[in-house]
């Protein structure tokens, strides 16, 4: 048996190498994204993403927030900048030991840490009750990963919010995500760091 939460091209290629004449079984939800998750996207230059993140966290000081970063190094960097802004944060990714990851997740669940910054691999299996907010600091380049990420909030009968940051290089990712979920994600223009179309 070969299991994968999402099937990006690399995983499909791998499965073809190691499986002999397999049968594919999929369970597809009727709706790609949860009705109870309010989604929005912010166009923001890469250099301003951390400033926007801090602004949003300071404007909404209550509740736990799960932030998705594309890389391990990026996760650590975001945490450092959040701590500098007096926002309690921790990172979980593949370079952290199992003990360090469990400690970070435990501190997040019990409220000692307000923001958990994770890579997609490390975030597998994260289940936090009443997770108020998911922020895609970096948009995933595999659209199905977006669905998996925002599904961390709005569970059971709770509602949730999923916000995404999109810089000029990520617009193609946003287009692919919107095509997959068959909806246009509302754009928030009223924020202090609107993208002027230029990058460093």
mmCIF file of C-alpha atoms in Angstrom:
data_model
loop_
_atom_site.group_PDB
_atom_site.id
_atom_site.type_symbol
_atom_site.label_atom_id
_atom_site.label_comp_id
_atom_site.label_asym_id
_atom_site.label_seq_id
_atom_site.Cartn_x
_atom_site.Cartn_y
_atom_site.Cartn_z
ATOM 1 C CA UNK A 1 0.000 0.000 0.000
ATOM 2 C CA UNK A 2 1.265 3.467 -0.932
ATOM 3 C CA UNK A 3 -0.340 6.501 0.733
ATOM 4 C CA UNK A 4 -0.015 10.201 -0.038
ATOM 5 C CA UNK A 5 -2.141 13.098 1.269
ATOM 6 C CA UNK A 6 -1.548 14.943 -2.012
ATOM 7 C CA UNK A 7 -0.286 13.645 -5.352
ATOM 8 C CA UNK A 8 2.075 16.201 -6.863
ATOM 9 C CA UNK A 9 3.992 15.128 -10.009
ATOM 10 C CA UNK A 10 7.121 14.069 -8.032
ATOM 11 C CA UNK A 11 5.078 11.677 -5.878
ATOM 12 C CA UNK A 12 3.317 10.221 -8.934
ATOM 13 C CA UNK A 13 6.723 9.660 -10.569
ATOM 14 C CA UNK A 14 8.039 7.982 -7.407
ATOM 15 C CA UNK A 15 5.004 5.710 -7.152
ATOM 16 C CA UNK A 16 5.495 4.582 -10.766
ATOM 17 C CA UNK A 17 9.104 3.609 -9.978
ATOM 18 C CA UNK A 18 8.344 1.493 -6.916
ATOM 19 C CA UNK A 19 4.892 0.035 -7.589
ATOM 20 C CA UNK A 20 4.039 -2.737 -10.028
ATOM 21 C CA UNK A 21 0.733 -2.375 -11.892
ATOM 22 C CA UNK A 22 -1.021 -0.530 -9.025
ATOM 23 C CA UNK A 23 -4.710 0.305 -8.665
ATOM 24 C CA UNK A 24 -5.372 3.934 -7.681
ATOM 25 C CA UNK A 25 -7.999 4.585 -5.025
ATOM 26 C CA UNK A 26 -9.026 8.149 -4.177
ATOM 27 C CA UNK A 27 -11.581 9.587 -1.815
ATOM 28 C CA UNK A 28 -12.666 12.968 -3.063
ATOM 29 C CA UNK A 29 -14.688 15.376 -0.984
ATOM 30 C CA UNK A 30 -17.756 16.879 -2.643
ATOM 31 C CA UNK A 31 -16.325 20.340 -1.985
ATOM 32 C CA UNK A 32 -12.629 21.062 -2.286
ATOM 33 C CA UNK A 33 -12.531 23.648 0.528
ATOM 34 C CA UNK A 34 -14.518 23.966 3.746
ATOM 35 C CA UNK A 35 -17.498 26.340 3.749
ATOM 36 C CA UNK A 36 -16.620 27.528 7.238
ATOM 37 C CA UNK A 37 -13.182 28.858 6.262
ATOM 38 C CA UNK A 38 -13.132 32.524 5.249
ATOM 39 C CA UNK A 39 -10.342 33.005 2.713
ATOM 40 C CA UNK A 40 -8.548 36.177 1.630
ATOM 41 C CA UNK A 41 -5.361 37.087 -0.194
ATOM 42 C CA UNK A 42 -2.995 40.023 0.335
ATOM 43 C CA UNK A 43 -0.780 41.211 -2.520
ATOM 44 C CA UNK A 44 2.481 42.102 -0.799
ATOM 45 C CA UNK A 45 6.115 42.413 -1.863
ATOM 46 C CA UNK A 46 8.387 39.659 -0.568
ATOM 47 C CA UNK A 47 10.400 42.187 1.465
ATOM 48 C CA UNK A 48 7.222 43.301 3.310
ATOM 49 C CA UNK A 49 5.729 39.911 4.163
ATOM 50 C CA UNK A 50 7.084 39.814 7.724
ATOM 51 C CA UNK A 51 5.912 43.383 8.388
ATOM 52 C CA UNK A 52 2.420 42.445 7.177
ATOM 53 C CA UNK A 53 2.446 39.292 9.307
ATOM 54 C CA UNK A 54 3.374 41.268 12.446
ATOM 55 C CA UNK A 55 0.733 43.900 11.595
ATOM 56 C CA UNK A 56 -2.011 41.249 11.283
ATOM 57 C CA UNK A 57 -0.967 39.461 14.469
ATOM 58 C CA UNK A 58 -0.895 42.723 16.433
ATOM 59 C CA UNK A 59 -4.290 43.758 15.030
ATOM 60 C CA UNK A 60 -5.775 40.386 16.073
ATOM 61 C CA UNK A 61 -4.069 39.551 19.371
ATOM 62 C CA UNK A 62 -6.383 36.689 20.341
ATOM 63 C CA UNK A 63 -6.283 33.075 19.238
ATOM 64 C CA UNK A 64 -3.647 30.729 17.883
ATOM 65 C CA UNK A 65 -2.161 31.140 14.415
ATOM 66 C CA UNK A 66 -0.512 28.539 12.181
ATOM 67 C CA UNK A 67 1.841 30.091 9.614
ATOM 68 C CA UNK A 68 3.075 28.110 6.610
ATOM 69 C CA UNK A 69 6.536 28.759 5.189
ATOM 70 C CA UNK A 70 7.944 27.056 2.102
ATOM 71 C CA UNK A 71 11.382 26.340 3.615
ATOM 72 C CA UNK A 72 12.968 25.289 6.911
ATOM 73 C CA UNK A 73 15.314 28.285 6.853
ATOM 74 C CA UNK A 74 12.345 30.578 6.152
ATOM 75 C CA UNK A 75 10.453 29.156 9.145
ATOM 76 C CA UNK A 76 13.351 29.880 11.499
ATOM 77 C CA UNK A 77 13.798 33.388 10.096
ATOM 78 C CA UNK A 78 10.090 34.225 10.556
ATOM 79 C CA UNK A 79 10.193 33.005 14.171
ATOM 80 C CA UNK A 80 13.266 35.150 14.919
ATOM 81 C CA UNK A 81 11.548 38.267 13.567
ATOM 82 C CA UNK A 82 8.329 37.524 15.462
ATOM 83 C CA UNK A 83 10.208 37.027 18.735
ATOM 84 C CA UNK A 84 11.961 40.347 18.113
ATOM 85 C CA UNK A 85 8.483 41.918 17.860
ATOM 86 C CA UNK A 86 7.502 40.313 21.218
ATOM 87 C CA UNK A 87 5.212 37.744 19.614
ATOM 88 C CA UNK A 88 5.671 34.257 21.099
ATOM 89 C CA UNK A 89 6.420 31.888 18.232
ATOM 90 C CA UNK A 90 8.056 28.534 17.505
ATOM 91 C CA UNK A 91 9.019 26.654 14.338
ATOM 92 C CA UNK A 92 8.549 23.017 13.407
ATOM 93 C CA UNK A 93 10.287 21.496 10.398
ATOM 94 C CA UNK A 94 12.344 18.509 9.305
ATOM 95 C CA UNK A 95 15.615 19.799 10.773
ATOM 96 C CA UNK A 96 14.118 19.877 14.280
ATOM 97 C CA UNK A 97 14.356 16.774 16.461
ATOM 98 C CA UNK A 98 11.160 14.867 17.228
ATOM 99 C CA UNK A 99 11.374 16.078 20.837
ATOM 100 C CA UNK A 100 11.763 19.720 19.735
ATOM 101 C CA UNK A 101 8.779 19.400 17.406
ATOM 102 C CA UNK A 102 6.593 17.803 20.071
ATOM 103 C CA UNK A 103 7.605 20.474 22.585
ATOM 104 C CA UNK A 104 6.786 23.284 20.120
ATOM 105 C CA UNK A 105 3.437 21.705 19.241
ATOM 106 C CA UNK A 106 2.623 21.148 22.932
ATOM 107 C CA UNK A 107 3.428 24.782 23.762
ATOM 108 C CA UNK A 108 1.253 25.882 20.843
ATOM 109 C CA UNK A 109 -1.682 23.735 21.919
ATOM 110 C CA UNK A 110 -1.557 24.898 25.544
ATOM 111 C CA UNK A 111 -1.261 28.570 24.570
ATOM 112 C CA UNK A 112 2.314 29.225 25.734
ATOM 113 C CA UNK A 113 3.228 29.874 22.091
ATOM 114 C CA UNK A 114 0.779 31.917 20.048
ATOM 115 C CA UNK A 115 2.228 31.373 16.571
ATOM 116 C CA UNK A 116 3.495 28.093 15.119
ATOM 117 C CA UNK A 117 5.501 28.429 11.902
ATOM 118 C CA UNK A 118 5.636 25.182 9.942
ATOM 119 C CA UNK A 119 6.729 23.669 6.661
ATOM 120 C CA UNK A 120 4.231 21.431 4.879
ATOM 121 C CA UNK A 121 6.015 18.181 5.761
ATOM 122 C CA UNK A 122 6.219 19.033 9.471
ATOM 123 C CA UNK A 123 2.583 20.177 9.520
ATOM 124 C CA UNK A 124 1.226 16.765 8.531
ATOM 125 C CA UNK A 125 -0.971 15.485 11.309
ATOM 126 C CA UNK A 126 -1.170 18.776 13.207
ATOM 127 C CA UNK A 127 -4.599 18.864 14.798
ATOM 128 C CA UNK A 128 -5.288 21.856 17.032
ATOM 129 C CA UNK A 129 -8.723 22.486 18.530
ATOM 130 C CA UNK A 130 -10.197 25.890 17.722
ATOM 131 C CA UNK A 131 -7.337 27.018 15.504
ATOM 132 C CA UNK A 132 -8.454 30.553 14.688
ATOM 133 C CA UNK A 133 -6.187 31.475 11.816
ATOM 134 C CA UNK A 134 -3.996 29.936 9.118
ATOM 135 C CA UNK A 135 -1.613 32.218 7.224
ATOM 136 C CA UNK A 136 0.115 31.164 4.016
ATOM 137 C CA UNK A 137 3.264 33.256 4.328
ATOM 138 C CA UNK A 138 4.447 31.553 1.129
ATOM 139 C CA UNK A 139 1.911 30.202 -1.348
ATOM 140 C CA UNK A 140 2.452 26.528 -2.171
ATOM 141 C CA UNK A 141 3.358 25.634 -5.749
ATOM 142 C CA UNK A 142 1.119 22.535 -5.547
ATOM 143 C CA UNK A 143 -2.529 23.716 -5.416
ATOM 144 C CA UNK A 144 -3.733 20.680 -3.413
ATOM 145 C CA UNK A 145 -1.319 21.669 -0.644
ATOM 146 C CA UNK A 146 -3.272 24.909 -0.209
ATOM 147 C CA UNK A 147 -6.446 22.917 0.470
ATOM 148 C CA UNK A 148 -4.582 20.747 2.970
ATOM 149 C CA UNK A 149 -3.185 23.831 4.750
ATOM 150 C CA UNK A 150 -6.427 25.761 5.122
ATOM 151 C CA UNK A 151 -8.193 22.587 6.256
ATOM 152 C CA UNK A 152 -6.321 22.953 9.542
ATOM 153 C CA UNK A 153 -8.875 25.591 10.570
ATOM 154 C CA UNK A 154 -12.674 25.559 10.401
ATOM 155 C CA UNK A 155 -12.869 21.998 11.721
ATOM 156 C CA UNK A 156 -15.944 20.307 13.201
ATOM 157 C CA UNK A 157 -18.490 23.074 13.889
ATOM 158 C CA UNK A 158 -15.911 25.842 14.288
ATOM 159 C CA UNK A 159 -15.328 28.588 11.749
ATOM 160 C CA UNK A 160 -11.875 29.669 10.671
ATOM 161 C CA UNK A 161 -9.910 32.171 8.641
ATOM 162 C CA UNK A 162 -7.198 31.464 6.057
ATOM 163 C CA UNK A 163 -5.118 34.386 4.783
ATOM 164 C CA UNK A 164 -2.526 34.176 2.023
ATOM 165 C CA UNK A 165 0.349 36.466 1.108
ATOM 166 C CA UNK A 166 1.066 36.683 -2.613
ATOM 167 C CA UNK A 167 4.061 38.403 -4.154
ATOM 168 C CA UNK A 168 4.633 39.005 -7.844
ATOM 169 C CA UNK A 169 6.372 35.631 -8.345
ATOM 170 C CA UNK A 170 3.535 33.717 -6.672
ATOM 171 C CA UNK A 171 0.675 34.984 -8.836
ATOM 172 C CA UNK A 172 0.863 31.856 -10.998
ATOM 173 C CA UNK A 173 0.475 29.724 -7.829
ATOM 174 C CA UNK A 174 -2.596 31.760 -6.842
ATOM 175 C CA UNK A 175 -4.098 31.298 -10.300
ATOM 176 C CA UNK A 176 -3.622 27.500 -10.073
ATOM 177 C CA UNK A 177 -5.123 27.395 -6.555
ATOM 178 C CA UNK A 178 -8.204 29.361 -7.645
ATOM 179 C CA UNK A 179 -8.622 27.064 -10.628
ATOM 180 C CA UNK A 180 -8.492 23.992 -8.368
ATOM 181 C CA UNK A 181 -10.976 25.295 -5.782
ATOM 182 C CA UNK A 182 -13.123 26.825 -8.521
ATOM 183 C CA UNK A 183 -13.495 30.147 -6.766
ATOM 184 C CA UNK A 184 -11.859 33.544 -6.709
ATOM 185 C CA UNK A 185 -10.268 34.307 -3.357
ATOM 186 C CA UNK A 186 -11.194 37.843 -2.216
ATOM 187 C CA UNK A 187 -8.302 40.332 -2.310
ATOM 188 C CA UNK A 188 -7.673 42.615 0.685
ATOM 189 C CA UNK A 189 -6.370 45.947 -0.587
ATOM 190 C CA UNK A 190 -6.744 47.951 2.615
ATOM 191 C CA UNK A 191 -3.461 47.171 4.389
ATOM 192 C CA UNK A 192 -0.243 49.108 5.120
ATOM 193 C CA UNK A 193 2.017 47.177 2.717
ATOM 194 C CA UNK A 194 0.303 46.935 -0.685
ATOM 195 C CA UNK A 195 2.485 45.507 -3.441
ATOM 196 C CA UNK A 196 3.622 48.252 -5.785
ATOM 197 C CA UNK A 197 4.660 45.674 -8.397
ATOM 198 C CA UNK A 198 8.374 45.981 -7.716
ATOM 199 C CA UNK A 199 10.604 43.572 -5.850
ATOM 200 C CA UNK A 200 14.070 43.943 -4.386
#
